[in-house]
Tab-separated table of C-alpha atoms and ligand atoms in Angstrom:
chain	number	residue	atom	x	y	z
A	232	UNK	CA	60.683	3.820	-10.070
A	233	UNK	CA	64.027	3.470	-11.186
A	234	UNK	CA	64.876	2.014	-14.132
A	235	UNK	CA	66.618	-1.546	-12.698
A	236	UNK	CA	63.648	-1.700	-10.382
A	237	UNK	CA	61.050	-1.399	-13.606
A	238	UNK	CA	62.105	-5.414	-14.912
A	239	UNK	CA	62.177	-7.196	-11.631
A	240	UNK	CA	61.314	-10.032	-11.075
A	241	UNK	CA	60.236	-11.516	-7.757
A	242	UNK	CA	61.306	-15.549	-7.429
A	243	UNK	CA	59.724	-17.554	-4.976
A	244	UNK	CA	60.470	-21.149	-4.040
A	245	UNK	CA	59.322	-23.676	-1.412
A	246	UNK	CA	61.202	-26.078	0.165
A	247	UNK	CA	59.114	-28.855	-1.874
A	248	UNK	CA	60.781	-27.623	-4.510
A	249	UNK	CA	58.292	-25.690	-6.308
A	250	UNK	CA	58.748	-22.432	-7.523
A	251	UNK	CA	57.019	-19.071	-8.823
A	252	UNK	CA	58.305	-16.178	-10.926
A	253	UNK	CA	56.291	-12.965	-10.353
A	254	UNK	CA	57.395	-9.516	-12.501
A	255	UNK	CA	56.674	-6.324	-10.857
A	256	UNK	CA	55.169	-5.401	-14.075
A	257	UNK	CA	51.344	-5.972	-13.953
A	258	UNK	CA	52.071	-8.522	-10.518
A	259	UNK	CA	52.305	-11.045	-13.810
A	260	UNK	CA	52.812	-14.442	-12.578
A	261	UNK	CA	55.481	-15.713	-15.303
A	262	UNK	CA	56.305	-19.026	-13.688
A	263	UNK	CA	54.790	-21.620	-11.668
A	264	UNK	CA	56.789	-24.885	-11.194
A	265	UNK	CA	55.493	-28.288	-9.622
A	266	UNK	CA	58.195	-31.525	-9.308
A	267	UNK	CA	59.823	-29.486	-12.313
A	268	UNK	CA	57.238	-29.322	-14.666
A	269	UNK	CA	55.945	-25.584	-15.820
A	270	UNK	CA	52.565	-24.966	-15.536
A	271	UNK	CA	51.891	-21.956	-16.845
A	272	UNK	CA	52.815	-21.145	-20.614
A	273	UNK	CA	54.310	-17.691	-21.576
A	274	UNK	CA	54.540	-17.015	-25.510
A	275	UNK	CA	58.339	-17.170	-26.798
A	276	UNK	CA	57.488	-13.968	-28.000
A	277	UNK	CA	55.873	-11.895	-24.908
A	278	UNK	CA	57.482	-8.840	-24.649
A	279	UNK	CA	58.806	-8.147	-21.024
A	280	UNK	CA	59.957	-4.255	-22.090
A	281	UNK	CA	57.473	-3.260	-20.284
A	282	UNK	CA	55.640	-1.739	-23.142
A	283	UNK	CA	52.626	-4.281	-23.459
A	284	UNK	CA	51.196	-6.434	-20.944
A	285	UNK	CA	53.149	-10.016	-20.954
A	286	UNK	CA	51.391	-12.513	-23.369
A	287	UNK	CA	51.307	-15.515	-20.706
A	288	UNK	CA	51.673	-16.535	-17.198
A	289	UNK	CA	48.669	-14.885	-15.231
A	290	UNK	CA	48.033	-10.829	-16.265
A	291	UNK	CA	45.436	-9.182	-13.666
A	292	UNK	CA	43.109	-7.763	-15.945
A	293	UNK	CA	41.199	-4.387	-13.717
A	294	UNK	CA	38.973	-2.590	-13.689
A	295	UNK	CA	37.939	-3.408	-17.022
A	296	UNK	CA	37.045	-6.901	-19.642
A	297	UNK	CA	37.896	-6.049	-23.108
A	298	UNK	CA	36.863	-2.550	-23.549
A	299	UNK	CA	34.055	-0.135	-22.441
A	300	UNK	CA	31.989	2.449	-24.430
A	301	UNK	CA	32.521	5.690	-22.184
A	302	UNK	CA	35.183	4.204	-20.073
A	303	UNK	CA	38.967	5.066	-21.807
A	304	UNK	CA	41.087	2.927	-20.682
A	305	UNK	CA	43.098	0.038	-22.382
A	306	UNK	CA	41.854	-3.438	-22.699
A	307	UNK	CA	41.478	-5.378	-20.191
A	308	UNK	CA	42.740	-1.670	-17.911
A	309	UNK	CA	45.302	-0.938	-16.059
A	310	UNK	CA	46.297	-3.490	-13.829
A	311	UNK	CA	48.288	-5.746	-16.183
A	312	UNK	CA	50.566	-2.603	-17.545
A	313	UNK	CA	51.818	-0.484	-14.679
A	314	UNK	CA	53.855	-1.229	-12.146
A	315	UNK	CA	53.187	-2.802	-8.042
A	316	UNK	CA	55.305	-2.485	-5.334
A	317	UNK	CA	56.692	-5.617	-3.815
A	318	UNK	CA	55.587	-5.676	0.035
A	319	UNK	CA	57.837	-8.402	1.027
A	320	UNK	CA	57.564	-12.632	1.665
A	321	UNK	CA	56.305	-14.117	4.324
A	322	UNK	CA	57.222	-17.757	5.001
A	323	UNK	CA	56.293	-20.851	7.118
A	324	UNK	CA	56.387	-24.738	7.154
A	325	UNK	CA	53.864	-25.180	4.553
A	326	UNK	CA	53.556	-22.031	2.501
A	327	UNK	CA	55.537	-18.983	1.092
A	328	UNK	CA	53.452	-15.822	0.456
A	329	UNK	CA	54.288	-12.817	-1.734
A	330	UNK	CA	52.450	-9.639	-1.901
A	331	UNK	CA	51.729	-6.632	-4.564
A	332	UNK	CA	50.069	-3.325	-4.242
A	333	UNK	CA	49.108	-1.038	-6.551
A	334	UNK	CA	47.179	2.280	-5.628
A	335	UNK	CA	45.693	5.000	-7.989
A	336	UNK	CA	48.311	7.661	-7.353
A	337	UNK	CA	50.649	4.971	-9.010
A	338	UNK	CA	49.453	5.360	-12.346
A	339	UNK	CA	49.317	7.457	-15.502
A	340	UNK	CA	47.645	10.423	-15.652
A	341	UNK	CA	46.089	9.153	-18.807
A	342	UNK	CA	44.854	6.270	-17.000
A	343	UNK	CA	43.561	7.917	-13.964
A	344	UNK	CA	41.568	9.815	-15.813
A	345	UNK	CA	39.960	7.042	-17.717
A	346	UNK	CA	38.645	5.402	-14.134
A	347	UNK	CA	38.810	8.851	-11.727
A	348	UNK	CA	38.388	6.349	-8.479
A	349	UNK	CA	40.884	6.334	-5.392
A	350	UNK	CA	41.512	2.300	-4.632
A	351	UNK	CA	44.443	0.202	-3.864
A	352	UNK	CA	44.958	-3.493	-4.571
A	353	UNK	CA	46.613	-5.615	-2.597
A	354	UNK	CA	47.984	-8.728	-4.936
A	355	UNK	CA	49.080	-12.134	-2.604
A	356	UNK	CA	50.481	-14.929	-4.025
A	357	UNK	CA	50.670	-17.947	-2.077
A	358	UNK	CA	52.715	-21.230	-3.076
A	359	UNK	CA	52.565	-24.555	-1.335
A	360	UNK	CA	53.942	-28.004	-2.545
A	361	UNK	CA	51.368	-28.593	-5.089
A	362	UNK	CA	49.261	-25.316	-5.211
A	363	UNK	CA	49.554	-21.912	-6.228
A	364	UNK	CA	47.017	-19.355	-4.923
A	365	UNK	CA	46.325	-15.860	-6.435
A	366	UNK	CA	43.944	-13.579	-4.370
A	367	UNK	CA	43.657	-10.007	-5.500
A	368	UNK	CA	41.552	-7.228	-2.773
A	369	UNK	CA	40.272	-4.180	-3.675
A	370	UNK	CA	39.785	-1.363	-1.148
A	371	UNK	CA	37.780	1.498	-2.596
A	372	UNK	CA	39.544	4.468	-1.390
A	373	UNK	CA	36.782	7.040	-2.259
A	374	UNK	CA	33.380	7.542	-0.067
A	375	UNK	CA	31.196	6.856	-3.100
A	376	UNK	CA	30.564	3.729	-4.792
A	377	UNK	CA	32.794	2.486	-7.680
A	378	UNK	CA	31.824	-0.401	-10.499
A	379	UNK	CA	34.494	-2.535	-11.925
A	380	UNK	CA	35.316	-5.861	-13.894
A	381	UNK	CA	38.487	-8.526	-12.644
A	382	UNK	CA	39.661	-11.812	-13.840
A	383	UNK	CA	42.922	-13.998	-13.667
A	384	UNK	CA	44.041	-14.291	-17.174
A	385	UNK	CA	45.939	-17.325	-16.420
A	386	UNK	CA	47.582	-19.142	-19.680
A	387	UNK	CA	47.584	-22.589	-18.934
A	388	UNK	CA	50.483	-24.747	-20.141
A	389	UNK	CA	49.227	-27.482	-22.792
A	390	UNK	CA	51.584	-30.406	-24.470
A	391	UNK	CA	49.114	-30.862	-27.182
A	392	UNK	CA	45.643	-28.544	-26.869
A	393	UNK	CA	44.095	-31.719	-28.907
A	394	UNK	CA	44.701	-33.566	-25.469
A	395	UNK	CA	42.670	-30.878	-23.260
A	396	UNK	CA	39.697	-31.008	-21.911
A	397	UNK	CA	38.022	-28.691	-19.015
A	398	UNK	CA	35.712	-30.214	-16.846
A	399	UNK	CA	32.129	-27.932	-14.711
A	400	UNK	CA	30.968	-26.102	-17.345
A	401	UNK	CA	28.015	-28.211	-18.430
A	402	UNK	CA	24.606	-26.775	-18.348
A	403	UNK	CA	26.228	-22.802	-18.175
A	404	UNK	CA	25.040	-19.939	-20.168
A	405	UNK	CA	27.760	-18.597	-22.059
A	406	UNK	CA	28.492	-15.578	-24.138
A	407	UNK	CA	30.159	-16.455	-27.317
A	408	UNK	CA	32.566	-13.708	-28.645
A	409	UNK	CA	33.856	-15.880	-31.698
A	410	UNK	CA	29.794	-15.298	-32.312
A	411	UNK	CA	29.232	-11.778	-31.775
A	412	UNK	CA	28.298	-12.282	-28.411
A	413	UNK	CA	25.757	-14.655	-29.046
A	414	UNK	CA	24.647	-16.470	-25.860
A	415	UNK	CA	24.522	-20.402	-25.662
A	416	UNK	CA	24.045	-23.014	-23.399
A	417	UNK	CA	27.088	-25.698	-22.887
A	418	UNK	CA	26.149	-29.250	-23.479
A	419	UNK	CA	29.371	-30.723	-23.165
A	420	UNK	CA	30.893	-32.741	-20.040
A	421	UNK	CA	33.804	-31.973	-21.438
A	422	UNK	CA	34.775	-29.052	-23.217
A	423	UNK	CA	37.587	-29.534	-25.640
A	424	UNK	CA	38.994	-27.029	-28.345
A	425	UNK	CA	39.561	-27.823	-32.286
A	426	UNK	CA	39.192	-24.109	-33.380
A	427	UNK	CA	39.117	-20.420	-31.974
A	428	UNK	CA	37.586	-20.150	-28.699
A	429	UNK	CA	36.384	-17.330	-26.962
A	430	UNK	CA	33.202	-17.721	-24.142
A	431	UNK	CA	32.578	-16.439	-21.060
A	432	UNK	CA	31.037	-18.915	-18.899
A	433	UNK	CA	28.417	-17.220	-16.812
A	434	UNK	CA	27.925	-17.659	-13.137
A	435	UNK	CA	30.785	-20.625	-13.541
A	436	UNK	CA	30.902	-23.378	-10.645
A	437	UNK	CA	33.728	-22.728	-8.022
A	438	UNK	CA	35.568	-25.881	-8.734
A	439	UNK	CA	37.041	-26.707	-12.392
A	440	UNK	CA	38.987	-29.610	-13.467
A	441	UNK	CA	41.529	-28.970	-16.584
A	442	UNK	CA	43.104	-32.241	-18.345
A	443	UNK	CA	45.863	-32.196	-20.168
A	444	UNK	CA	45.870	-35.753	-20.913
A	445	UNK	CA	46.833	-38.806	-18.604
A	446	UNK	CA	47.792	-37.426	-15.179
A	447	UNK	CA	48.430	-34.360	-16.199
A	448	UNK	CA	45.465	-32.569	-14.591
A	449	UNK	CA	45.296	-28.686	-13.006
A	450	UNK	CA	42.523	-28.470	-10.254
A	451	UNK	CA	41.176	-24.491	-10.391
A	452	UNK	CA	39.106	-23.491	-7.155
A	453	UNK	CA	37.382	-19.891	-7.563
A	454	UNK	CA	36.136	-17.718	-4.855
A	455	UNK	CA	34.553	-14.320	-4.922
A	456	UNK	CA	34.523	-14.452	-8.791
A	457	UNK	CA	30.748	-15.102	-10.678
A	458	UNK	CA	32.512	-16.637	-13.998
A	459	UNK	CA	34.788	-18.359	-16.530
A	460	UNK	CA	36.637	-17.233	-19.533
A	461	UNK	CA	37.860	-20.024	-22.244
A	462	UNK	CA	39.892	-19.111	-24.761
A	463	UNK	CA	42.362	-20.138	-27.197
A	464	UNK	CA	42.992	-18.139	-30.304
A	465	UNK	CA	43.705	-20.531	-32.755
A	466	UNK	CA	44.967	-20.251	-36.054
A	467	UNK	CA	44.254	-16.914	-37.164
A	468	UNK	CA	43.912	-14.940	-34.054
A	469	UNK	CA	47.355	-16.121	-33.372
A	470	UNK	CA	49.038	-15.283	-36.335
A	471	UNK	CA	47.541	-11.735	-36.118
A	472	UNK	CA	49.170	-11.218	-32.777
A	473	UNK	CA	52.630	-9.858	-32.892
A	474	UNK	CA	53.464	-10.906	-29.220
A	475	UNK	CA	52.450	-14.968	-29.696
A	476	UNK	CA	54.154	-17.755	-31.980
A	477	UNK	CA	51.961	-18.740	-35.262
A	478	UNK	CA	52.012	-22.158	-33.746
A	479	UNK	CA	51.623	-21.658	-30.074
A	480	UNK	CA	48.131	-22.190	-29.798
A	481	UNK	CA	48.868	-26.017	-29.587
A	482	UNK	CA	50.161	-25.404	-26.146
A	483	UNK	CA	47.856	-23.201	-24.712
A	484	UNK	CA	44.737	-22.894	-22.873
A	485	UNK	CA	43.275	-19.659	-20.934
A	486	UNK	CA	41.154	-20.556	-18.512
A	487	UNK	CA	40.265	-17.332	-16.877
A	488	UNK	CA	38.255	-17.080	-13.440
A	489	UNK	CA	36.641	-13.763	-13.169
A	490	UNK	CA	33.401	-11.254	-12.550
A	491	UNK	CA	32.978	-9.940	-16.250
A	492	UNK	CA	29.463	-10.986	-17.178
A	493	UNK	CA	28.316	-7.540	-14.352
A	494	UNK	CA	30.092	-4.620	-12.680
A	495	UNK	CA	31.289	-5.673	-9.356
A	496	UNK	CA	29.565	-2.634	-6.711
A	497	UNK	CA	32.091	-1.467	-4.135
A	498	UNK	CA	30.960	1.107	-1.411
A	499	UNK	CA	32.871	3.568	-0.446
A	500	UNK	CA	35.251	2.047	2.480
A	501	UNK	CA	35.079	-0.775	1.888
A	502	UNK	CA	36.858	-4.200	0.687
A	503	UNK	CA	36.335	-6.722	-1.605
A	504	UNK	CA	38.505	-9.880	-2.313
A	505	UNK	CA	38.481	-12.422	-4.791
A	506	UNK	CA	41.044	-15.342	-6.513
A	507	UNK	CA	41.643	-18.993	-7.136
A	508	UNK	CA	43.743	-21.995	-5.829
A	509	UNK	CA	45.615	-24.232	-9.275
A	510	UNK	CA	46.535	-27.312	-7.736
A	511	UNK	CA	48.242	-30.472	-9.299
A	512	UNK	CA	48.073	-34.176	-7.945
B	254	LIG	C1	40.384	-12.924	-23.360
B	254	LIG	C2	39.262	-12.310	-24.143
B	254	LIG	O1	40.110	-12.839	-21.988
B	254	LIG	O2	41.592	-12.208	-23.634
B	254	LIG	C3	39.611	-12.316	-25.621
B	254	LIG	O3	38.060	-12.999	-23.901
B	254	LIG	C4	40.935	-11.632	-25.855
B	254	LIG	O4	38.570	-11.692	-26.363
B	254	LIG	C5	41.992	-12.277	-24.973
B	254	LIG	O5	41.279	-11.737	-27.228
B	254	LIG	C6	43.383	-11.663	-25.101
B	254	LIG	O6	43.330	-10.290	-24.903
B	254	LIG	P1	44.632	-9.402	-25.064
B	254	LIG	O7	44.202	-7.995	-24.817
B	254	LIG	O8	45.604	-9.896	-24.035
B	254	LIG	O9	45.132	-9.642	-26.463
């Protein structure tokens, strides 16, 4: 790709007003705007070289959560740090649709090697008035069967994280990482955060309600995708990252839809799709 290509970024807006930023890098979603008002949060200090995976908006982690024993490959894989071709807009009345791919012959050697499977994604982003939908497919290319992990690492703009709540996690088994993994069961109606949170939500309802306070409310709609990631890194976390602001973590919530908790199975052939719908009132 050549080198003016390698920072683009794709900007989409609809006649409502609302608008999307989308870098070819990692098919990030950098920007999402509603009546003026930012929805997603990106860290002052993301890096948008191209040499790390942007710290914000809404990386594509694939084909891997975190990092595997026997599996090389960075964490969280591939899909956030190499770069998709841009297939083009398509537009009507009520929506404005943008679309990614990435395919195996695209990446690293280095990378191929660490997941030897032929697959290509297809990445469409969809923005209405008062939505924004991310839907990633996955064709397996090969004739055998492949395994893999996705989720939508979407950073969640917060005024004031003492103000948030998220909403259709009660009753849910989670895995605690801030705990070594430990697994619990969430009591809460509410879930709010007042120190480092890291928990994936197993087997998550589709529907999710975050609060920011007052009106200020995202609606998240999941389909094809088992469970839920929350996490903030508080004080700590975030000062040992060199790509996020000491103090950041007061505006910030990830709220993550994904299948993480077991391997996704995909036959040879065949095609698998999963995302989410944010909306706002
Ligand atoms: C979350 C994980 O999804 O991503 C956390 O649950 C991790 O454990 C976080 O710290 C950020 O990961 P990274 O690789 O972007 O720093």
């Amino acid at each position: 790709m050549p080198a003016e290509e390698k920072n683009k970024v794709i900007y989409v807006s609809h006649p409502s007003g609302s608008t999307a930023e989308i870098a070819l890098y990692g098919a990030t979603v950098t920007s999402w705007k509603t009546r003026g008002v930012e929805r997603l949060f990106v860290s002052q200090k993301a890096i948008r070289d191209g040499s790390k995976a942007i710290r914000g908006g809404i990386p594509l982690v694939f084909p891997i959560f975190g990092t595997k024993e026997n599996i090389s490959l960075p964490q969280h894989g591939f899909a956030r740090n190499s770069y998709w071709e841009y297939l083009g807009l398509i537009a009507d009345n009520n929506e404005v649709t943008v679309r990614f791919a990435l395919k195996d012959t695209a990446l690293e050697k280095t990378l191929r090697n660490g997941w030897p499977h032929s697959f290509r994604l297809t990445y469409t982003v969809t923005l209405t008035a008062s939505s924004l939908k991310t839907a990633l497919m996955v064709k397996n290319e090969d004739q055998d069967t492949f395994e893999f992990n996705t989720l939508l690492h979407t950073y969640l703009n917060a005024p004031d994280i003492s103000k948030v709540s998220v909403k259709g996690l009660t009753g849910l088994t989670y895995v605690d990482k801030v705990q070594n993994g430990a697994k619990a069961t969430e009591s809460r109606d509410e879930v709010t955060v007042s120190s480092e949170v890291d928990r994936i939500y197993c087997d998550a309802p589709n529907k999710l309600q975050v609060n920011f306070g007052g009106l200020n409310v995202v609606d998240i709609e999941k389909f094809g995708l088992k469970d839920t990631v929350v996490w903030n890194p508080w004080i700590d976390k975030a000062k040992a990252m060199g790509d996020f602001g000491d103090e950041e973590f007061h505006n910030m919530i990830c709220v993550e839809v994904g299948s993480v908790a077991d391997w996704v199975k995909l036959g040879g052939g065949e095609t698998w799709t999963g995302g989410q719908v944010l909306s706002v009132l």
